[in-house]
Coordinates of C-alpha atoms in Angstrom, one line a residue:
Chain A
M760 CA 0.0 0.0 0.0
T761 CA 1.5 3.3 -1.1
I762 CA 1.0 6.3 1.2
R763 CA 1.7 9.9 0.5
M764 CA 3.5 11.4 3.5
V765 CA 3.3 15.1 4.0
Y766 CA 5.4 17.1 6.5
F767 CA 5.1 20.6 7.9
A768 CA 7.2 23.2 9.8
W769 CA 10.3 21.8 11.5
V770 CA 9.2 18.2 10.8
R771 CA 9.4 19.1 7.1
E772 CA 12.8 20.8 7.5
R773 CA 14.3 17.9 9.4
V774 CA 13.0 15.2 7.0
G775 CA 14.2 17.4 4.1
V776 CA 11.2 17.0 1.9
A777 CA 7.7 18.3 2.0
E778 CA 6.1 15.2 0.5
E779 CA 7.1 11.6 -0.3
L780 CA 5.5 8.4 -1.3
V781 CA 6.3 5.4 1.0
D782 CA 5.4 1.7 1.1
P783 CA 5.3 0.6 4.7
P784 CA 5.1 -3.1 5.6
A785 CA 1.7 -4.5 6.3
T786 CA 2.7 -4.8 10.0
A787 CA 2.6 -1.0 10.3
T788 CA -1.1 -0.6 11.1
T789 CA -1.1 2.7 13.1
V790 CA 0.4 6.1 12.7
A791 CA 2.8 5.4 15.5
A792 CA 4.0 2.2 13.8
L793 CA 4.4 4.1 10.5
V794 CA 6.5 6.7 12.3
D795 CA 8.7 4.0 13.9
W796 CA 9.2 2.3 10.6
L797 CA 10.2 5.6 8.9
A798 CA 12.5 6.5 11.7
A799 CA 14.3 3.1 11.2
E800 CA 14.6 3.7 7.5
S801 CA 16.7 6.9 7.6
D802 CA 18.7 9.2 10.0
R803 CA 16.8 12.2 8.7
H804 CA 13.4 10.7 9.6
A805 CA 14.8 9.5 12.9
A806 CA 15.9 13.0 13.7
A807 CA 12.6 14.6 12.6
F808 CA 10.6 12.1 14.8
A809 CA 13.0 11.9 17.7
D810 CA 10.6 13.8 20.1
R811 CA 7.4 11.8 19.6
G812 CA 5.7 13.9 22.2
R813 CA 5.9 16.9 20.0
L814 CA 4.6 15.1 16.9
R815 CA 1.0 15.4 15.7
A816 CA -0.7 13.6 12.8
A817 CA -3.5 13.7 10.3
V818 CA -4.8 10.8 8.2
D819 CA -6.5 11.8 5.0
Q820 CA -6.6 15.4 6.4
D821 CA -8.3 14.5 9.6
F822 CA -6.4 15.1 12.9
V823 CA -5.9 11.8 14.7
A824 CA -4.1 10.4 17.7
M825 CA -0.8 8.5 17.1
E826 CA -2.6 5.2 17.9
A827 CA -5.1 5.8 15.0
S828 CA -5.3 3.2 12.3
I829 CA -3.8 3.9 8.8
A830 CA -5.9 1.1 7.1
G831 CA -6.8 2.4 3.7
A832 CA -5.1 5.7 4.2
R833 CA -3.9 7.6 1.1
E834 CA -2.3 10.6 2.9
V835 CA -0.6 10.8 6.3
A836 CA 0.6 14.1 7.6
L837 CA 3.2 14.6 10.4
F838 CA 3.8 18.0 12.0
P839 CA 4.4 19.9 15.3
P840 CA 1.6 21.2 17.5
V841 CA -0.2 24.0 15.5
T842 CA 0.5 27.7 16.2
G843 CA -2.0 29.6 14.1
G844 CA -4.2 32.6 14.9
Chain B
M117 CA -23.5 32.4 6.1
I118 CA -20.1 30.9 6.6
R119 CA -17.1 32.6 5.1
I120 CA -13.7 30.9 5.2
A121 CA -10.6 32.3 3.5
V122 CA -6.9 31.3 3.7
Q123 CA -5.0 33.8 1.7
R124 CA -1.5 35.4 1.0
D125 CA -3.1 38.8 0.4
A126 CA -3.6 41.3 3.2
I127 CA -6.9 41.0 5.0
D128 CA -9.3 43.6 3.8
L129 CA -11.1 44.4 7.0
P130 CA -13.6 46.9 5.7
A131 CA -14.7 44.4 3.0
E132 CA -14.9 41.6 5.6
M133 CA -17.0 43.7 7.9
T134 CA -19.4 44.6 5.1
L135 CA -19.9 41.0 4.3
A136 CA -20.5 40.1 8.0
E137 CA -22.9 43.1 8.4
A138 CA -24.8 42.1 5.3
A139 CA -26.3 39.2 7.4
G140 CA -28.5 42.0 8.8
T141 CA -28.7 41.0 12.5
G142 CA -28.3 43.0 15.7
G143 CA -24.6 42.6 16.6
I144 CA -21.3 41.6 15.2
A145 CA -18.3 40.7 17.3
T146 CA -14.8 40.5 15.8
F147 CA -11.3 39.7 16.7
T148 CA -8.3 40.7 14.7
G149 CA -4.8 39.4 15.4
L150 CA -1.8 41.5 14.5
V151 CA 1.8 40.6 14.1
R152 CA 3.2 42.1 17.2
A153 CA 5.5 45.1 16.7
D154 CA 7.0 45.1 20.2
D155 CA 9.1 42.0 20.5
G156 CA 11.8 42.3 17.9
V157 CA 10.2 40.2 15.2
E158 CA 11.2 41.3 11.7
T159 CA 9.1 38.9 9.7
L160 CA 6.6 36.3 10.5
E161 CA 5.9 33.4 8.1
L162 CA 2.8 31.3 8.2
E163 CA 2.8 27.8 6.8
H164 CA -0.4 25.7 6.5
Y165 CA -1.8 22.4 5.3
P166 CA -3.8 23.3 2.1
G167 CA -7.2 21.7 2.1
A168 CA -7.0 20.4 5.6
T169 CA -6.8 24.1 6.8
E170 CA -10.0 25.2 5.1
A171 CA -11.8 22.1 6.3
A172 CA -10.7 22.6 9.9
L173 CA -11.8 26.3 9.8
H174 CA -15.1 25.4 8.2
A175 CA -15.7 22.9 11.0
V176 CA -14.9 25.5 13.6
A177 CA -17.2 28.1 12.0
A178 CA -20.1 25.6 11.5
G179 CA -19.8 24.6 15.2
A180 CA -20.2 28.2 16.2
V181 CA -23.1 28.8 13.9
A182 CA -24.9 25.8 15.3
R183 CA -24.2 26.5 19.0
W184 CA -25.1 30.2 19.0
S185 CA -27.5 30.4 16.0
L186 CA -25.3 32.9 14.3
S187 CA -26.4 34.6 11.1
A188 CA -22.8 34.8 9.9
A189 CA -19.4 33.5 10.9
T190 CA -16.2 34.6 9.2
I191 CA -12.7 33.3 9.5
V192 CA -10.0 34.8 7.4
H193 CA -6.4 33.7 8.0
R194 CA -3.3 35.0 6.2
V195 CA -0.4 32.7 5.2
G196 CA 3.0 33.5 3.8
P197 CA 5.4 36.2 4.9
M198 CA 4.1 39.1 7.1
V199 CA 5.6 42.1 8.9
P200 CA 4.8 43.7 12.3
G201 CA 1.4 45.4 12.3
D202 CA 0.0 43.1 9.6
R203 CA -3.3 41.4 10.3
I204 CA -2.7 37.6 10.7
V205 CA -6.3 36.6 11.4
F206 CA -9.8 38.1 11.4
V207 CA -12.8 36.4 12.8
A208 CA -16.4 37.7 13.1
A209 CA -19.6 36.4 14.5
A210 CA -23.0 38.0 13.8
A211 CA -26.1 37.2 15.9
A212 CA -29.4 38.8 16.9
H213 CA -28.1 39.4 20.5
R214 CA -24.7 40.6 21.6
A215 CA -23.9 37.8 24.2
A216 CA -24.2 35.2 21.4
A217 CA -22.0 37.2 19.1
L218 CA -19.3 37.9 21.7
E219 CA -19.1 34.3 23.0
A220 CA -19.1 32.9 19.5
C221 CA -16.3 35.3 18.5
A222 CA -14.2 34.1 21.4
Y223 CA -14.9 30.5 20.5
L224 CA -13.9 31.0 16.9
I225 CA -10.5 32.4 17.8
D226 CA -9.8 29.9 20.6
R227 CA -10.7 27.0 18.5
L228 CA -8.8 27.9 15.4
K229 CA -5.7 28.3 17.6
T230 CA -5.8 24.6 18.4
D231 CA -7.8 23.0 15.6
A232 CA -6.4 24.5 12.4
P233 CA -3.1 23.4 10.8
F234 CA -1.0 26.6 10.8
W235 CA 2.6 27.0 11.9
K236 CA 4.3 30.3 12.6
R237 CA 8.0 31.0 12.1
E238 CA 9.5 34.2 13.4
V239 CA 12.6 35.9 12.0
R240 CA 14.7 38.0 14.5
D241 CA 18.1 39.4 13.6
G242 CA 18.1 37.2 10.6
D243 CA 17.5 34.0 12.6
A244 CA 14.3 32.0 12.0
A245 CA 12.7 30.0 14.7
W246 CA 9.4 28.1 14.8
V247 CA 7.0 29.3 17.4
E248 CA 6.2 26.8 20.2
A249 CA 2.6 25.9 20.9
R250 CA 1.2 27.5 24.1
A251 CA -0.4 25.4 26.8
A252 CA -2.7 28.4 27.4
D253 CA -4.1 27.9 23.9
A254 CA -5.2 24.4 24.6
D255 CA -6.7 25.5 27.9
A256 CA -8.6 28.3 26.2
A257 CA -10.0 25.9 23.6
G258 CA -10.8 23.3 26.2
R259 CA -13.2 25.5 28.1
W260 CA -15.7 25.2 25.2
G261 CA -16.1 21.5 25.9
Chain C
M489 CA -5.3 55.5 24.2
I490 CA -9.0 56.1 24.9
R491 CA -11.3 57.3 22.2
I492 CA -14.8 58.4 22.9
A493 CA -17.2 59.8 20.3
V494 CA -20.9 60.6 20.4
Q495 CA -21.9 61.6 16.9
R496 CA -24.8 62.2 14.5
D497 CA -22.7 61.0 11.5
A498 CA -22.4 57.4 10.4
I499 CA -19.8 55.4 12.2
D500 CA -16.7 55.1 10.0
L501 CA -15.7 51.6 10.9
P502 CA -12.5 51.3 8.8
A503 CA -11.3 54.6 10.3
E504 CA -12.1 53.4 13.8
M505 CA -10.3 50.1 13.2
T506 CA -7.2 51.9 11.9
L507 CA -7.1 54.1 15.0
A508 CA -7.5 51.0 17.3
E509 CA -4.8 49.1 15.4
A510 CA -2.4 52.0 15.6
A511 CA -1.9 51.1 19.2
G512 CA 0.3 48.3 17.8
T513 CA -0.6 45.4 20.1
G514 CA -1.4 41.8 19.5
G515 CA -5.2 41.7 19.3
I516 CA -8.2 43.8 18.8
A517 CA -11.7 42.8 19.8
T518 CA -14.7 44.8 18.6
F519 CA -18.4 44.8 18.9
T520 CA -20.7 46.6 16.4
G521 CA -24.4 47.1 17.1
L522 CA -26.7 47.5 14.1
V523 CA -30.3 48.8 13.9
R524 CA -32.1 45.5 13.4
A525 CA -33.7 45.1 10.0
D526 CA -35.9 42.2 10.9
D527 CA -38.6 43.5 13.3
G528 CA -40.5 46.2 11.4
V529 CA -38.6 49.2 12.7
E530 CA -38.6 52.0 10.1
T531 CA -36.5 54.5 12.0
L532 CA -34.7 54.5 15.3
E533 CA -34.0 57.7 17.2
L534 CA -31.3 58.0 19.8
E535 CA -31.5 60.8 22.4
H536 CA -28.7 61.4 24.9
Y537 CA -27.6 63.7 27.7
P538 CA -24.8 65.8 26.2
G539 CA -21.8 66.1 28.5
A540 CA -23.0 63.4 30.9
T541 CA -22.9 60.8 28.0
E542 CA -19.3 61.5 27.1
A543 CA -18.2 61.4 30.8
A544 CA -20.0 58.1 31.4
L545 CA -18.4 56.5 28.3
H546 CA -15.0 57.8 29.3
A547 CA -15.5 56.2 32.8
V548 CA -16.4 52.9 31.2
A549 CA -13.4 53.0 28.8
A550 CA -11.0 54.0 31.6
G551 CA -12.3 51.2 33.8
A552 CA -11.6 48.7 31.0
V553 CA -8.1 50.1 30.3
A554 CA -7.2 49.8 34.0
R555 CA -8.7 46.3 34.5
W556 CA -7.2 44.7 31.4
S557 CA -4.1 46.8 30.7
L558 CA -5.5 47.7 27.3
S559 CA -3.4 49.7 24.8
A560 CA -6.5 51.1 23.3
A561 CA -10.2 51.4 24.1
T562 CA -12.7 52.9 21.7
I563 CA -16.4 53.7 22.2
V564 CA -18.3 55.4 19.3
H565 CA -22.0 55.9 19.7
R566 CA -24.4 57.4 17.2
V567 CA -27.3 59.7 18.1
G568 CA -30.2 61.1 16.2
P569 CA -32.3 59.3 13.5
M570 CA -31.1 56.0 12.0
V571 CA -32.5 53.4 9.7
P572 CA -32.2 49.5 9.8
G573 CA -28.7 48.4 9.0
D574 CA -27.1 51.5 10.4
R575 CA -24.4 51.1 13.0
I576 CA -25.6 52.4 16.4
V577 CA -22.5 51.6 18.4
F578 CA -18.9 50.4 17.9
V579 CA -16.6 49.4 20.7
A580 CA -13.0 48.1 20.4
A581 CA -10.4 46.9 22.9
A582 CA -6.8 46.3 22.0
A583 CA -4.5 44.3 24.2
A584 CA -1.3 42.2 24.0
H585 CA -3.3 39.0 24.5
R586 CA -6.6 38.0 23.0
A587 CA -8.3 37.0 26.3
A588 CA -7.9 40.5 27.7
A589 CA -9.1 42.1 24.4
L590 CA -12.2 39.8 24.2
E591 CA -13.2 40.2 27.8
A592 CA -12.7 44.0 27.8
C593 CA -14.8 44.3 24.6
A594 CA -17.7 42.5 26.3
Y595 CA -17.2 44.7 29.4
L596 CA -17.3 47.9 27.2
I597 CA -20.6 47.0 25.6
D598 CA -22.3 45.6 28.7
R599 CA -21.4 48.6 30.8
L600 CA -22.4 51.2 28.3
K601 CA -25.8 49.6 28.0
T602 CA -26.5 50.4 31.7
D603 CA -24.1 53.3 32.5
A604 CA -24.5 55.8 29.6
P605 CA -27.5 58.1 29.3
F606 CA -29.0 57.1 25.9
W607 CA -32.6 56.5 25.1
K608 CA -34.0 54.8 22.0
R609 CA -37.3 55.5 20.3
E610 CA -38.5 53.2 17.6
V611 CA -40.9 54.2 14.8
R612 CA -43.1 51.4 13.3
D613 CA -46.0 52.1 11.0
G614 CA -45.6 55.8 11.8
D615 CA -46.0 55.2 15.6
A616 CA -43.1 56.1 17.8
A617 CA -42.5 54.2 21.1
W618 CA -39.7 54.5 23.6
V619 CA -37.7 51.3 24.0
E620 CA -38.0 49.7 27.5
A621 CA -34.9 48.9 29.4
R622 CA -34.1 45.2 29.6
A623 CA -33.4 43.4 32.9
A624 CA -31.0 41.2 31.0
D625 CA -28.8 44.3 30.4
A626 CA -28.6 45.0 34.1
D627 CA -27.7 41.4 34.7
A628 CA -25.0 41.5 32.0
A629 CA -23.4 44.6 33.5
G630 CA -23.7 43.2 37.0
R631 CA -21.5 40.2 36.2
W632 CA -18.5 42.5 36.0
G633 CA -18.8 43.4 39.7
Chain D
M670 CA -31.7 78.0 45.3
T671 CA -32.3 77.9 41.6
I672 CA -31.9 74.5 40.0
R673 CA -31.8 73.7 36.3
M674 CA -34.1 70.7 35.6
V675 CA -33.4 68.7 32.5
Y676 CA -35.6 65.9 31.2
F677 CA -35.1 63.1 28.7
A678 CA -37.1 60.7 26.6
W679 CA -40.7 60.1 27.7
V680 CA -40.1 62.2 30.9
R681 CA -39.3 65.1 28.7
E682 CA -42.3 64.5 26.5
R683 CA -44.7 64.3 29.5
V684 CA -43.3 67.4 31.3
G685 CA -43.5 69.2 28.0
V686 CA -40.2 70.9 28.1
A687 CA -36.5 69.7 27.9
E688 CA -35.2 72.2 30.5
E689 CA -36.6 74.6 33.1
L690 CA -35.3 76.6 36.1
V691 CA -37.0 75.9 39.4
D692 CA -36.8 77.2 42.9
P693 CA -37.7 74.4 45.3
P694 CA -38.3 75.1 49.0
A695 CA -35.4 74.5 51.4
T696 CA -37.3 71.5 52.7
A697 CA -36.7 69.6 49.4
T698 CA -33.3 68.2 50.3
T699 CA -33.2 65.1 48.1
V700 CA -34.0 64.2 44.5
A701 CA -37.1 62.3 45.7
A702 CA -38.4 65.4 47.6
L703 CA -37.7 67.5 44.6
V704 CA -39.7 65.2 42.4
D705 CA -42.6 65.2 45.0
W706 CA -42.6 69.0 45.1
L707 CA -42.6 69.3 41.3
A708 CA -45.4 66.7 41.0
A709 CA -47.5 68.8 43.3
E710 CA -46.8 71.9 41.3
S711 CA -48.4 70.8 38.0
D712 CA -50.4 68.0 36.4
R713 CA -47.8 67.6 33.7
H714 CA -45.1 67.0 36.2
A715 CA -47.4 64.7 38.2
A716 CA -48.1 62.7 35.0
A717 CA -44.4 62.5 34.0
F718 CA -43.3 61.3 37.5
A719 CA -46.4 59.1 38.2
D720 CA -44.3 55.9 38.1
R721 CA -41.5 56.6 40.5
G722 CA -40.0 53.2 39.9
R723 CA -39.3 54.0 36.3
L724 CA -37.6 57.3 37.1
R725 CA -33.8 57.7 37.2
A726 CA -31.8 60.8 38.2
A727 CA -28.5 62.6 37.8
V728 CA -27.2 65.5 40.0
D729 CA -24.7 67.7 38.2
Q730 CA -24.4 64.9 35.5
D731 CA -23.6 62.1 38.0
F732 CA -26.1 59.3 38.2
V733 CA -27.5 59.1 41.7
A734 CA -30.2 57.3 43.7
M735 CA -33.5 59.0 44.4
E736 CA -32.5 59.5 48.0
A737 CA -29.4 61.5 47.1
S738 CA -29.0 65.0 48.4
I739 CA -29.4 68.0 46.1
A740 CA -27.5 70.3 48.4
G741 CA -25.6 72.7 46.2
A742 CA -26.9 71.1 43.0
R743 CA -27.0 73.3 39.9
E744 CA -28.5 70.7 37.5
V745 CA -30.8 67.8 38.2
A746 CA -31.8 65.4 35.4
L747 CA -34.8 63.1 35.4
F748 CA -35.2 60.3 32.9
P749 CA -36.3 56.7 32.3
P750 CA -33.9 53.8 32.6
V751 CA -31.3 54.1 29.8
T752 CA -31.5 52.1 26.6
G753 CA -28.3 52.7 24.7
G754 CA -25.9 50.5 22.8

């Protein structure tokens, strides 16, 4: 299953790209598992995701908890806590 | 009427007020956020999540319209580079009675602070730094249940 | 900066916003009251107590500036004849943080409703009637202690 | 002691004038006593002040209770509860 990853703010800067297509293993069934898999794949991802407590996620543009399922997901976004307004 | 805009252009406050007033009810409460001019920031950059941002803002506005029976709710948020004094955000709530308009206005700005995917980066002395989220913002949003 | 105006002319909202924003702080909350277009009123007339009105509005604004450390407080109130859709009143509160601006804005409009000597007369079908004071307004003002 | 009386809204309409100069007796020491004296002086004043509970007052442009003193007052205003904003 191919997923489009999108990154924002310092997560984007640390990963080094704004978007990428990834093919996680079937065992990565949650956002948290996807993050763990990506962190193991490259040092840049590992650095970007080092502080899991400051990481937030959206699946197909809906904000979700890290334990949320990614079954059927087409787009997963990772980013810091928001600071608009 | 719900109006949502995420734009690089400056926020045209008179035009936004005219739209909100056109709903023709008794009172309109607004909040305008400015880039602060007093803390050394040279430029402020706003990044967002296109598509998700508009959906999140629409959900915030629709929630306010339902809860306070508003005749109009407006959220306009600027993105891209800004300088001190520029308007970052403008929200408006129009209702038949002032208490509803005032409460809904506070709700709109509190909620968008925590629910909408925007990120601020400040440049001071040529150094850029991402703004940290404030616990007080989560508290303010939390009081609305 | 405190700005008080009691005027027969239409309220120039863009100009008032520019003045309030010139204080250069983080957030500006406003409330605008309109002559309601939905309840059969043809004209609304506002009578006031010259001199006493301005003093009362100044006291309300000064109270808000002191309580919330505002950088600006504005109260503009129209008098004389008006038609539905016209702005009756505009208040603005500017502060470094939004909670202060929002609360002070509510205070300004709540207090002026009970503390300032204005009287409304509505004309419907050619018949003029003085508007009765609302107990809810006294309650709203009372919550500020 | 001459006092300038000023009236607003339906109080003004019922009295029939917006302002007048009056010379109350020295025994009228409060706003309430002044109102009673005026009401006894003419039917128009009596009609305007008939519902004391709906009457409000200011002495020299300060809002006061009906029991307030008018000692030294130069201007006393009588009017209905306010309805601005």
